[in-house]
Amino acid sequence: MPWAHPELYETWSPSNFAQTVKTPMLVVEGALDFRVADGQPFQIFTALQSRGVPSELLYFPDEGHWVLKPQNSQLWYKTVLAWLDQHLSP
């Protein structure tokens, strides 16, 4: 848990490695996800944006680690497929 060993979470936070990322990144965050430390998705997204790395944030305030609600699932699929179309096209 993040509160048990905050130094480990800080050490391995993805935002600490943003300076090396060049690949476009779609960041998906469910606010109720207990597996991801609070704020980390926003930190990496902000870091990528500030470096000019193509990135997008898809935020679900009412989801956990998995996007399960039908309306959210539709948005997830639409966003992910559009992202792949944009970034994997030859």
Tab-separated table of N, CA and C in Angstrom:
chain	number	residue	atom	x	y	z
A	1	MET	N	0.838	-1.176	0.000
A	1	MET	CA	0.000	0.000	0.000
A	1	MET	C	0.890	1.250	0.000
A	2	PRO	N	0.476	2.282	-0.691
A	2	PRO	CA	1.295	3.497	-0.803
A	2	PRO	C	1.673	4.095	0.550
A	3	TRP	N	0.767	4.062	1.501
A	3	TRP	CA	1.049	4.684	2.786
A	3	TRP	C	2.011	3.857	3.629
A	4	ALA	N	2.158	2.580	3.347
A	4	ALA	CA	3.084	1.736	4.101
A	4	ALA	C	4.531	1.992	3.696
A	5	HIS	N	4.767	2.223	2.412
A	5	HIS	CA	6.123	2.452	1.902
A	5	HIS	C	6.099	3.563	0.850
A	6	PRO	N	5.819	4.792	1.257
A	6	PRO	CA	5.691	5.875	0.270
A	6	PRO	C	6.954	6.098	-0.548
A	7	GLU	N	8.105	5.806	0.023
A	7	GLU	CA	9.364	6.019	-0.707
A	7	GLU	C	9.469	5.092	-1.924
A	8	LEU	N	8.949	3.872	-1.825
A	8	LEU	CA	8.968	2.955	-2.967
A	8	LEU	C	8.059	3.452	-4.081
A	9	TYR	N	6.900	3.934	-3.703
A	9	TYR	CA	5.974	4.455	-4.716
A	9	TYR	C	6.560	5.676	-5.395
A	10	GLU	N	7.220	6.525	-4.620
A	10	GLU	CA	7.842	7.718	-5.205
A	10	GLU	C	9.002	7.331	-6.112
A	11	THR	N	9.812	6.380	-5.686
A	11	THR	CA	10.968	5.949	-6.476
A	11	THR	C	10.549	5.411	-7.832
A	12	TRP	N	9.481	4.610	-7.864
A	12	TRP	CA	9.068	3.955	-9.103
A	12	TRP	C	7.904	4.647	-9.807
A	13	SER	N	7.583	5.848	-9.389
A	13	SER	CA	6.508	6.595	-10.039
A	13	SER	C	6.833	6.804	-11.514
A	14	PRO	N	5.904	6.495	-12.413
A	14	PRO	CA	6.155	6.675	-13.849
A	14	PRO	C	6.580	8.090	-14.217
A	15	SER	N	6.111	9.078	-13.477
A	15	SER	CA	6.466	10.461	-13.818
A	15	SER	C	7.961	10.717	-13.665
A	16	ASN	N	8.658	9.906	-12.878
A	16	ASN	CA	10.113	10.056	-12.735
A	16	ASN	C	10.863	9.644	-13.996
A	17	PHE	N	10.201	8.923	-14.879
A	17	PHE	CA	10.849	8.439	-16.091
A	17	PHE	C	10.340	9.144	-17.344
A	18	ALA	N	9.529	10.161	-17.163
A	18	ALA	CA	8.901	10.851	-18.298
A	18	ALA	C	9.922	11.484	-19.229
A	19	GLN	N	11.074	11.861	-18.708
A	19	GLN	CA	12.081	12.518	-19.555
A	19	GLN	C	12.629	11.587	-20.627
A	20	THR	N	12.441	10.285	-20.481
A	20	THR	CA	12.957	9.337	-21.475
A	20	THR	C	11.882	8.854	-22.447
A	21	VAL	N	10.630	9.205	-22.192
A	21	VAL	CA	9.524	8.719	-23.023
A	21	VAL	C	9.410	9.551	-24.293
A	22	LYS	N	9.348	8.859	-25.424
A	22	LYS	CA	9.144	9.516	-26.717
A	22	LYS	C	7.911	8.962	-27.423
A	23	THR	N	7.481	7.800	-27.008
A	23	THR	CA	6.347	7.119	-27.628
A	23	THR	C	5.035	7.756	-27.172
A	24	PRO	N	4.111	8.012	-28.094
A	24	PRO	CA	2.802	8.533	-27.692
A	24	PRO	C	2.160	7.628	-26.639
A	25	MET	N	1.466	8.262	-25.684
A	25	MET	CA	0.912	7.495	-24.573
A	25	MET	C	-0.523	7.916	-24.275
A	26	LEU	N	-1.392	6.921	-24.198
A	26	LEU	CA	-2.762	7.124	-23.740
A	26	LEU	C	-2.801	6.696	-22.279
A	27	VAL	N	-3.133	7.632	-21.403
A	27	VAL	CA	-3.192	7.365	-19.965
A	27	VAL	C	-4.663	7.221	-19.586
A	28	VAL	N	-5.013	6.078	-19.017
A	28	VAL	CA	-6.392	5.836	-18.587
A	28	VAL	C	-6.388	5.719	-17.074
A	29	GLU	N	-7.256	6.492	-16.434
A	29	GLU	CA	-7.297	6.521	-14.971
A	29	GLU	C	-8.716	6.329	-14.478
A	30	GLY	N	-8.884	5.374	-13.579
A	30	GLY	CA	-10.130	5.217	-12.833
A	30	GLY	C	-9.879	5.728	-11.427
A	31	ALA	N	-10.636	6.710	-10.990
A	31	ALA	CA	-10.394	7.346	-9.691
A	31	ALA	C	-10.489	6.368	-8.522
A	32	LEU	N	-11.229	5.293	-8.696
A	32	LEU	CA	-11.424	4.329	-7.610
A	32	LEU	C	-10.407	3.186	-7.648
A	33	ASP	N	-9.397	3.309	-8.477
A	33	ASP	CA	-8.377	2.265	-8.622
A	33	ASP	C	-7.400	2.327	-7.452
A	34	PHE	N	-7.437	1.318	-6.596
A	34	PHE	CA	-6.532	1.294	-5.447
A	34	PHE	C	-5.147	0.761	-5.817
A	35	ARG	N	-4.969	0.287	-7.051
A	35	ARG	CA	-3.680	-0.254	-7.481
A	35	ARG	C	-2.713	0.833	-7.937
A	36	VAL	N	-3.252	2.000	-8.255
A	36	VAL	CA	-2.433	3.097	-8.767
A	36	VAL	C	-2.459	4.215	-7.733
A	37	ALA	N	-1.281	4.671	-7.329
A	37	ALA	CA	-1.195	5.719	-6.315
A	37	ALA	C	-1.895	6.986	-6.799
A	38	ASP	N	-2.595	7.613	-5.885
A	38	ASP	CA	-3.319	8.847	-6.183
A	38	ASP	C	-2.437	9.861	-6.900
A	39	GLY	N	-2.917	10.360	-7.994
A	39	GLY	CA	-2.208	11.424	-8.702
A	39	GLY	C	-1.199	10.970	-9.732
A	40	GLN	N	-0.742	9.724	-9.683
A	40	GLN	CA	0.295	9.286	-10.625
A	40	GLN	C	-0.116	9.421	-12.088
A	41	PRO	N	-1.330	9.031	-12.463
A	41	PRO	CA	-1.703	9.202	-13.878
A	41	PRO	C	-1.656	10.668	-14.317
A	42	PHE	N	-2.066	11.568	-13.432
A	42	PHE	CA	-2.035	12.993	-13.767
A	42	PHE	C	-0.601	13.504	-13.856
A	43	GLN	N	0.266	12.989	-13.000
A	43	GLN	CA	1.679	13.393	-13.033
A	43	GLN	C	2.339	12.989	-14.340
A	44	ILE	N	2.158	11.749	-14.761
A	44	ILE	CA	2.807	11.305	-15.997
A	44	ILE	C	2.207	12.033	-17.193
A	45	PHE	N	0.896	12.231	-17.200
A	45	PHE	CA	0.262	12.948	-18.305
A	45	PHE	C	0.788	14.380	-18.393
A	46	THR	N	0.859	15.068	-17.272
A	46	THR	CA	1.358	16.447	-17.252
A	46	THR	C	2.809	16.503	-17.695
A	47	ALA	N	3.616	15.561	-17.229
A	47	ALA	CA	5.030	15.528	-17.622
A	47	ALA	C	5.168	15.295	-19.126
A	48	LEU	N	4.387	14.386	-19.670
A	48	LEU	CA	4.444	14.112	-21.111
A	48	LEU	C	4.005	15.335	-21.912
A	49	GLN	N	2.939	15.967	-21.483
A	49	GLN	CA	2.452	17.161	-22.170
A	49	GLN	C	3.498	18.272	-22.149
A	50	SER	N	4.145	18.449	-21.017
A	50	SER	CA	5.148	19.522	-20.915
A	50	SER	C	6.365	19.247	-21.788
A	51	ARG	N	6.599	17.989	-22.117
A	51	ARG	CA	7.719	17.617	-22.986
A	51	ARG	C	7.315	17.523	-24.454
A	52	GLY	N	6.044	17.745	-24.738
A	52	GLY	CA	5.580	17.696	-26.119
A	52	GLY	C	5.356	16.294	-26.654
A	53	VAL	N	5.298	15.303	-25.767
A	53	VAL	CA	5.031	13.922	-26.189
A	53	VAL	C	3.525	13.796	-26.449
A	54	PRO	N	3.131	13.299	-27.618
A	54	PRO	CA	1.703	13.123	-27.876
A	54	PRO	C	1.083	12.240	-26.788
A	55	SER	N	0.101	12.789	-26.106
A	55	SER	CA	-0.507	12.060	-24.996
A	55	SER	C	-1.937	12.535	-24.797
A	56	GLU	N	-2.708	11.636	-24.219
A	56	GLU	CA	-4.112	11.929	-23.943
A	56	GLU	C	-4.461	11.283	-22.612
A	57	LEU	N	-5.327	11.935	-21.857
A	57	LEU	CA	-5.775	11.415	-20.571
A	57	LEU	C	-7.260	11.093	-20.662
A	58	LEU	N	-7.600	9.870	-20.323
A	58	LEU	CA	-8.994	9.438	-20.255
A	58	LEU	C	-9.275	9.130	-18.789
A	59	TYR	N	-10.104	9.948	-18.160
A	59	TYR	CA	-10.334	9.877	-16.721
A	59	TYR	C	-11.771	9.464	-16.425
A	60	PHE	N	-11.905	8.450	-15.570
A	60	PHE	CA	-13.214	7.971	-15.143
A	60	PHE	C	-13.329	8.126	-13.629
A	61	PRO	N	-14.078	9.123	-13.151
A	61	PRO	CA	-14.188	9.332	-11.705
A	61	PRO	C	-14.947	8.221	-10.985
A	62	ASP	N	-15.704	7.421	-11.729
A	62	ASP	CA	-16.550	6.396	-11.111
A	62	ASP	C	-16.124	4.971	-11.453
A	63	GLU	N	-14.861	4.790	-11.839
A	63	GLU	CA	-14.360	3.456	-12.179
A	63	GLU	C	-13.121	3.128	-11.353
A	64	GLY	N	-12.834	1.844	-11.272
A	64	GLY	CA	-11.631	1.374	-10.608
A	64	GLY	C	-10.579	1.000	-11.641
A	65	HIS	N	-9.903	-0.129	-11.411
A	65	HIS	CA	-8.837	-0.573	-12.312
A	65	HIS	C	-9.396	-0.998	-13.665
A	66	TRP	N	-10.590	-1.552	-13.666
A	66	TRP	CA	-11.254	-1.966	-14.905
A	66	TRP	C	-12.404	-1.019	-15.192
A	67	VAL	N	-12.599	-0.691	-16.458
A	67	VAL	CA	-13.717	0.154	-16.874
A	67	VAL	C	-14.891	-0.781	-17.155
A	68	LEU	N	-15.899	-0.746	-16.285
A	68	LEU	CA	-16.968	-1.741	-16.342
A	68	LEU	C	-18.349	-1.181	-16.676
A	69	LYS	N	-18.603	0.064	-16.366
A	69	LYS	CA	-19.929	0.628	-16.631
A	69	LYS	C	-20.125	0.770	-18.136
A	70	PRO	N	-21.296	0.377	-18.641
A	70	PRO	CA	-21.503	0.358	-20.096
A	70	PRO	C	-21.167	1.666	-20.808
A	71	GLN	N	-21.622	2.797	-20.274
A	71	GLN	CA	-21.353	4.067	-20.947
A	71	GLN	C	-19.858	4.397	-20.924
A	72	ASN	N	-19.185	4.049	-19.843
A	72	ASN	CA	-17.744	4.285	-19.756
A	72	ASN	C	-16.983	3.325	-20.669
A	73	SER	N	-17.463	2.102	-20.734
A	73	SER	CA	-16.829	1.109	-21.598
A	73	SER	C	-16.904	1.535	-23.063
A	74	GLN	N	-18.040	2.072	-23.467
A	74	GLN	CA	-18.178	2.563	-24.841
A	74	GLN	C	-17.177	3.675	-25.127
A	75	LEU	N	-17.052	4.615	-24.188
A	75	LEU	CA	-16.096	5.713	-24.362
A	75	LEU	C	-14.669	5.178	-24.392
A	76	TRP	N	-14.372	4.192	-23.531
A	76	TRP	CA	-13.033	3.600	-23.502
A	76	TRP	C	-12.700	2.995	-24.863
A	77	TYR	N	-13.600	2.160	-25.399
A	77	TYR	CA	-13.348	1.530	-26.700
A	77	TYR	C	-13.203	2.567	-27.807
A	78	LYS	N	-14.081	3.551	-27.826
A	78	LYS	CA	-14.016	4.601	-28.844
A	78	LYS	C	-12.675	5.331	-28.774
A	79	THR	N	-12.248	5.686	-27.572
A	79	THR	CA	-11.001	6.425	-27.380
A	79	THR	C	-9.789	5.577	-27.733
A	80	VAL	N	-9.758	4.344	-27.252
A	80	VAL	CA	-8.612	3.464	-27.513
A	80	VAL	C	-8.491	3.157	-29.006
A	81	LEU	N	-9.595	2.851	-29.655
A	81	LEU	CA	-9.537	2.550	-31.086
A	81	LEU	C	-9.112	3.771	-31.901
A	82	ALA	N	-9.593	4.947	-31.539
A	82	ALA	CA	-9.175	6.178	-32.231
A	82	ALA	C	-7.689	6.435	-31.999
A	83	TRP	N	-7.231	6.183	-30.783
A	83	TRP	CA	-5.810	6.365	-30.448
A	83	TRP	C	-4.940	5.428	-31.286
A	84	LEU	N	-5.327	4.172	-31.348
A	84	LEU	CA	-4.572	3.201	-32.138
A	84	LEU	C	-4.590	3.568	-33.618
A	85	ASP	N	-5.738	3.982	-34.105
A	85	ASP	CA	-5.847	4.432	-35.498
A	85	ASP	C	-4.867	5.566	-35.791
A	86	GLN	N	-4.821	6.503	-34.886
A	86	GLN	CA	-3.971	7.679	-35.083
A	86	GLN	C	-2.487	7.347	-34.980
A	87	HIS	N	-2.121	6.502	-34.049
A	87	HIS	CA	-0.701	6.306	-33.751
A	87	HIS	C	-0.096	5.032	-34.333
A	88	LEU	N	-0.919	4.132	-34.865
A	88	LEU	CA	-0.373	2.911	-35.461
A	88	LEU	C	-0.521	2.876	-36.972
A	89	SER	N	-1.175	3.870	-37.517
A	89	SER	CA	-1.336	3.906	-38.976
A	89	SER	C	0.004	4.138	-39.652
A	90	PRO	N	0.234	3.443	-40.790
A	90	PRO	CA	1.513	3.614	-41.501
A	90	PRO	C	1.644	4.997	-42.126
